[in-house]
């Protein structure tokens, strides 16, 4: 697997895996401990088209995440909340649409994604336990962070978005 730094935000890494194809299909060695990522939980989330999840983070018990879109396509967005970081409050984003590409987001980031196909399955590894009592949320349209979710590019209008009540209230 090849890891490259995400341009402009330290410690965020794009992971690209080798796909070994043959007449049966393909094989991918998706994860190994060389990444230095200690998985505590594996999560799967199914999202219909136009679902927007996030932006969430756990201030206590922060979670680093390795995000993979195993079916469909998502626009994955992450916001640097590390106050000592040169990219504090900057956001990054990457389209993920296949098993062979992932993004590693370290602890100290808010995370969210927009589901772009009819059916989208996101698989992500986290390195700390889910602690809902410590979960914090930032609005997907927070004015200060001002994320470009590329709605126009994907032909999505804001009224089409499917957002949880908790996220809507932000
Ligand atoms: C995150 C999580 C959720 N749940 C349960 C709690 C709820 O009954 C149900 C849905 O939870 P929630 O609405 O918080 O799911 P998302 O809105 O997708 O939350 C996630 O959204 C963004 C994109 C993230 O990066 C986080 O992993 C997480 O906050 O799953 C669990 O049992 N364990 C978990 O680790």
mmCIF file of C-alpha atoms and ligand atoms in Angstrom:
data_model
loop_
_atom_site.group_PDB
_atom_site.id
_atom_site.type_symbol
_atom_site.label_atom_id
_atom_site.label_comp_id
_atom_site.label_asym_id
_atom_site.label_seq_id
_atom_site.Cartn_x
_atom_site.Cartn_y
_atom_site.Cartn_z
ATOM 1 C CA UNK A 1 0.000 0.000 0.000
ATOM 2 C CA UNK A 2 1.118 3.569 -0.699
ATOM 3 C CA UNK A 3 0.478 6.447 1.730
ATOM 4 C CA UNK A 4 0.747 10.082 0.684
ATOM 5 C CA UNK A 5 0.288 13.165 2.825
ATOM 6 C CA UNK A 6 -2.862 15.174 2.225
ATOM 7 C CA UNK A 7 -1.666 18.475 0.815
ATOM 8 C CA UNK A 8 -1.909 21.342 3.305
ATOM 9 C CA UNK A 9 -3.113 19.451 6.388
ATOM 10 C CA UNK A 10 -0.371 17.672 8.360
ATOM 11 C CA UNK A 11 -0.830 14.013 9.408
ATOM 12 C CA UNK A 12 -3.853 13.314 7.172
ATOM 13 C CA UNK A 13 -2.858 10.537 4.789
ATOM 14 C CA UNK A 14 -4.306 9.106 1.600
ATOM 15 C CA UNK A 15 -3.902 5.301 1.509
ATOM 16 C CA UNK A 16 -3.855 3.622 -1.894
ATOM 17 C CA UNK A 17 -3.915 -0.163 -1.976
ATOM 18 C CA UNK A 18 -2.716 -2.474 -4.725
ATOM 19 C CA UNK A 19 -5.518 -4.384 -6.458
ATOM 20 C CA UNK A 20 -4.293 -7.848 -7.597
ATOM 21 C CA UNK A 21 -6.660 -8.743 -10.422
ATOM 22 C CA UNK A 22 -6.951 -12.064 -12.210
ATOM 23 C CA UNK A 23 -9.584 -13.995 -14.118
ATOM 24 C CA UNK A 24 -11.458 -14.679 -10.821
ATOM 25 C CA UNK A 25 -11.699 -11.026 -9.725
ATOM 26 C CA UNK A 26 -9.332 -9.194 -7.406
ATOM 27 C CA UNK A 27 -7.535 -9.322 -4.052
ATOM 28 C CA UNK A 28 -6.573 -6.339 -1.911
ATOM 29 C CA UNK A 29 -4.442 -6.395 1.232
ATOM 30 C CA UNK A 30 -6.435 -3.600 2.814
ATOM 31 C CA UNK A 31 -4.822 -2.997 6.158
ATOM 32 C CA UNK A 32 -1.797 -4.115 8.126
ATOM 33 C CA UNK A 33 -0.178 -3.005 11.343
ATOM 34 C CA UNK A 34 2.659 -1.229 9.479
ATOM 35 C CA UNK A 35 0.233 1.700 9.385
ATOM 36 C CA UNK A 36 0.750 2.023 13.132
ATOM 37 C CA UNK A 37 -3.004 2.323 13.577
ATOM 38 C CA UNK A 38 -4.438 0.422 16.541
ATOM 39 C CA UNK A 39 -8.024 -0.519 15.650
ATOM 40 C CA UNK A 40 -10.429 -0.457 18.587
ATOM 41 C CA UNK A 41 -13.620 -0.538 16.521
ATOM 42 C CA UNK A 42 -14.673 -1.263 12.958
ATOM 43 C CA UNK A 43 -17.799 0.585 11.851
ATOM 44 C CA UNK A 44 -20.080 0.190 8.824
ATOM 45 C CA UNK A 45 -22.595 2.827 7.786
ATOM 46 C CA UNK A 46 -25.063 2.480 4.911
ATOM 47 C CA UNK A 47 -26.252 5.789 3.480
ATOM 48 C CA UNK A 48 -28.806 6.506 0.800
ATOM 49 C CA UNK A 49 -28.059 9.149 -1.833
ATOM 50 C CA UNK A 50 -27.893 12.713 -0.465
ATOM 51 C CA UNK A 51 -27.322 11.616 3.136
ATOM 52 C CA UNK A 52 -24.942 13.992 4.901
ATOM 53 C CA UNK A 53 -23.468 12.713 8.158
ATOM 54 C CA UNK A 54 -21.443 14.918 10.455
ATOM 55 C CA UNK A 55 -19.488 16.814 11.350
ATOM 56 C CA UNK A 56 -18.711 14.883 14.533
ATOM 57 C CA UNK A 57 -15.823 14.364 16.920
ATOM 58 C CA UNK A 58 -15.156 13.157 20.429
ATOM 59 C CA UNK A 59 -13.231 15.793 22.382
ATOM 60 C CA UNK A 60 -12.531 13.305 25.189
ATOM 61 C CA UNK A 61 -11.545 9.915 23.823
ATOM 62 C CA UNK A 62 -10.693 11.379 20.383
ATOM 63 C CA UNK A 63 -10.770 8.922 17.481
ATOM 64 C CA UNK A 64 -8.391 8.611 14.575
ATOM 65 C CA UNK A 65 -10.213 7.064 11.597
ATOM 66 C CA UNK A 66 -9.400 5.126 8.444
ATOM 67 C CA UNK A 67 -12.324 5.684 6.077
ATOM 68 C CA UNK A 68 -13.107 3.475 3.074
ATOM 69 C CA UNK A 69 -16.128 3.686 0.790
ATOM 70 C CA UNK A 70 -16.675 0.031 -0.072
ATOM 71 C CA UNK A 71 -19.785 0.663 -2.173
ATOM 72 C CA UNK A 72 -20.936 3.806 -3.967
ATOM 73 C CA UNK A 73 -19.176 7.146 -3.592
ATOM 74 C CA UNK A 74 -18.822 9.730 -0.820
ATOM 75 C CA UNK A 75 -17.271 13.138 -0.456
ATOM 76 C CA UNK A 76 -15.347 12.752 2.783
ATOM 77 C CA UNK A 77 -14.688 15.956 4.762
ATOM 78 C CA UNK A 78 -12.465 16.533 7.785
ATOM 79 C CA UNK A 79 -11.774 19.659 9.839
ATOM 80 C CA UNK A 80 -8.574 20.221 11.797
ATOM 81 C CA UNK A 81 -9.553 21.108 15.386
ATOM 82 C CA UNK A 82 -6.023 20.802 16.788
ATOM 83 C CA UNK A 83 -5.459 24.272 18.231
ATOM 84 C CA UNK A 84 -1.671 23.913 17.909
ATOM 85 C CA UNK A 85 -1.896 22.915 14.242
ATOM 86 C CA UNK A 86 -0.791 25.181 11.380
ATOM 87 C CA UNK A 87 -4.038 24.139 9.653
ATOM 88 C CA UNK A 88 -6.314 24.786 12.653
ATOM 89 C CA UNK A 89 -9.928 25.139 11.454
ATOM 90 C CA UNK A 90 -8.903 24.340 7.876
ATOM 91 C CA UNK A 91 -10.890 21.590 6.172
ATOM 92 C CA UNK A 92 -9.887 18.966 3.679
ATOM 93 C CA UNK A 93 -11.983 16.725 1.479
ATOM 94 C CA UNK A 94 -11.548 13.723 -0.758
ATOM 95 C CA UNK A 95 -13.914 11.711 -2.936
ATOM 96 C CA UNK A 96 -13.799 8.016 -1.979
ATOM 97 C CA UNK A 97 -15.365 5.420 -4.274
ATOM 98 C CA UNK A 98 -13.760 2.039 -3.919
ATOM 99 C CA UNK A 99 -12.049 -0.432 -1.628
ATOM 100 C CA UNK A 100 -8.580 0.432 -2.901
ATOM 101 C CA UNK A 101 -8.497 3.998 -1.559
ATOM 102 C CA UNK A 102 -8.866 5.250 2.032
ATOM 103 C CA UNK A 103 -8.101 8.279 4.078
ATOM 104 C CA UNK A 104 -6.446 8.200 7.487
ATOM 105 C CA UNK A 105 -7.660 11.064 9.665
ATOM 106 C CA UNK A 106 -5.739 11.441 12.937
ATOM 107 C CA UNK A 107 -7.241 12.323 16.316
ATOM 108 C CA UNK A 108 -8.306 15.939 16.715
ATOM 109 C CA UNK A 109 -10.487 16.237 13.612
ATOM 110 C CA UNK A 110 -14.220 16.618 13.036
ATOM 111 C CA UNK A 111 -15.439 14.231 10.339
ATOM 112 C CA UNK A 112 -18.373 14.012 8.005
ATOM 113 C CA UNK A 113 -19.341 12.846 4.531
ATOM 114 C CA UNK A 114 -21.896 13.293 1.785
ATOM 115 C CA UNK A 115 -23.262 10.149 0.099
ATOM 116 C CA UNK A 116 -23.375 10.503 -3.662
ATOM 117 C CA UNK A 117 -24.660 7.239 -5.185
ATOM 118 C CA UNK A 118 -27.980 5.425 -4.688
ATOM 119 C CA UNK A 119 -26.375 3.056 -2.174
ATOM 120 C CA UNK A 120 -23.226 3.913 -0.232
ATOM 121 C CA UNK A 121 -21.454 1.804 2.347
ATOM 122 C CA UNK A 122 -18.701 3.382 4.412
ATOM 123 C CA UNK A 123 -16.397 1.116 6.398
ATOM 124 C CA UNK A 124 -14.184 2.830 8.939
ATOM 125 C CA UNK A 125 -11.715 1.809 11.566
ATOM 126 C CA UNK A 126 -11.392 3.923 14.703
ATOM 127 C CA UNK A 127 -8.652 3.805 17.330
ATOM 128 C CA UNK A 128 -10.797 4.682 20.328
ATOM 129 C CA UNK A 129 -14.128 3.611 21.762
ATOM 130 C CA UNK A 130 -17.428 5.277 20.852
ATOM 131 C CA UNK A 131 -18.370 7.529 23.755
ATOM 132 C CA UNK A 132 -21.640 9.262 22.829
ATOM 133 C CA UNK A 133 -21.575 11.252 26.048
ATOM 134 C CA UNK A 134 -18.425 12.919 24.777
ATOM 135 C CA UNK A 135 -19.569 13.433 21.188
ATOM 136 C CA UNK A 136 -19.458 17.008 19.843
ATOM 137 C CA UNK A 137 -21.068 18.163 16.600
ATOM 138 C CA UNK A 138 -20.350 21.036 14.202
ATOM 139 C CA UNK A 139 -22.835 22.162 11.589
ATOM 140 C CA UNK A 140 -22.039 20.995 8.042
ATOM 141 C CA UNK A 141 -22.574 24.619 7.012
ATOM 142 C CA UNK A 142 -20.635 26.294 9.759
ATOM 143 C CA UNK A 143 -19.861 29.799 8.449
ATOM 144 C CA UNK A 144 -16.377 29.971 9.959
ATOM 145 C CA UNK A 145 -15.206 26.707 8.365
ATOM 146 C CA UNK A 146 -17.229 27.372 5.206
ATOM 147 C CA UNK A 147 -16.981 23.909 3.616
ATOM 148 C CA UNK A 148 -17.642 23.625 -0.100
ATOM 149 C CA UNK A 149 -19.652 20.354 -0.243
ATOM 150 C CA UNK A 150 -19.751 20.602 -4.057
ATOM 151 C CA UNK A 151 -23.561 20.284 -4.060
ATOM 152 C CA UNK A 152 -23.828 22.047 -7.404
ATOM 153 C CA UNK A 153 -21.206 19.776 -8.980
ATOM 154 C CA UNK A 154 -23.214 16.713 -7.911
ATOM 155 C CA UNK A 155 -26.574 18.268 -8.799
ATOM 156 C CA UNK A 156 -27.797 18.203 -5.175
ATOM 157 C CA UNK A 157 -29.874 21.034 -3.708
ATOM 158 C CA UNK A 158 -29.834 21.707 0.034
ATOM 159 C CA UNK A 159 -33.500 20.668 0.346
ATOM 160 C CA UNK A 160 -32.581 17.213 -1.016
ATOM 161 C CA UNK A 161 -30.101 16.540 1.768
ATOM 162 C CA UNK A 162 -31.012 13.823 4.284
ATOM 163 C CA UNK A 163 -29.599 14.866 7.648
ATOM 164 C CA UNK A 164 -30.245 13.474 11.151
ATOM 165 C CA UNK A 165 -32.388 15.586 13.477
ATOM 166 C CA UNK A 166 -29.386 15.981 15.761
ATOM 167 C CA UNK A 167 -27.252 17.361 12.935
ATOM 168 C CA UNK A 168 -30.060 19.529 11.579
ATOM 169 C CA UNK A 169 -30.444 21.329 14.908
ATOM 170 C CA UNK A 170 -26.830 22.574 14.877
HETATM 171 C C1 LIG B 1 -20.801 6.293 15.711
HETATM 172 C C2 LIG B 1 -21.498 5.163 16.400
HETATM 173 C C3 LIG B 1 -22.880 5.094 16.448
HETATM 174 N N1 LIG B 1 -23.495 4.042 17.089
HETATM 175 C C4 LIG B 1 -24.960 3.992 17.079
HETATM 176 C C5 LIG B 1 -25.623 5.169 17.771
HETATM 177 C C6 LIG B 1 -26.910 5.354 16.992
HETATM 178 O O1 LIG B 1 -27.912 4.501 17.520
HETATM 179 C C7 LIG B 1 -26.582 4.885 15.595
HETATM 180 C C8 LIG B 1 -26.312 6.023 14.645
HETATM 181 O O2 LIG B 1 -25.384 6.882 15.273
HETATM 182 P P1 LIG B 1 -25.131 8.321 14.685
HETATM 183 O O3 LIG B 1 -26.437 8.946 14.277
HETATM 184 O O4 LIG B 1 -24.248 9.073 15.659
HETATM 185 O O5 LIG B 1 -24.313 7.982 13.371
HETATM 186 P P2 LIG B 1 -23.539 9.000 12.421
HETATM 187 O O6 LIG B 1 -24.335 10.259 12.270
HETATM 188 O O7 LIG B 1 -23.137 8.259 11.222
HETATM 189 O O8 LIG B 1 -22.245 9.358 13.287
HETATM 190 C C9 LIG B 1 -20.945 9.220 12.759
HETATM 191 O O9 LIG B 1 -20.792 10.299 11.867
HETATM 192 C C10 LIG B 1 -19.502 10.720 11.526
HETATM 193 C C11 LIG B 1 -19.349 10.633 10.040
HETATM 194 C C12 LIG B 1 -18.378 10.078 12.240
HETATM 195 O O10 LIG B 1 -17.224 10.169 11.797
HETATM 196 C C13 LIG B 1 -18.594 9.371 13.503
HETATM 197 O O11 LIG B 1 -18.040 8.062 13.412
HETATM 198 C C14 LIG B 1 -20.002 9.254 13.930
HETATM 199 O O12 LIG B 1 -20.320 10.388 14.737
HETATM 200 O O13 LIG B 1 -25.389 4.071 15.728
HETATM 201 C C15 LIG B 1 -22.779 3.040 17.708
HETATM 202 O O14 LIG B 1 -23.355 2.093 18.292
HETATM 203 N N2 LIG B 1 -21.395 3.106 17.692
HETATM 204 C C16 LIG B 1 -20.731 4.120 17.057
HETATM 205 O O15 LIG B 1 -19.479 4.112 17.048
#
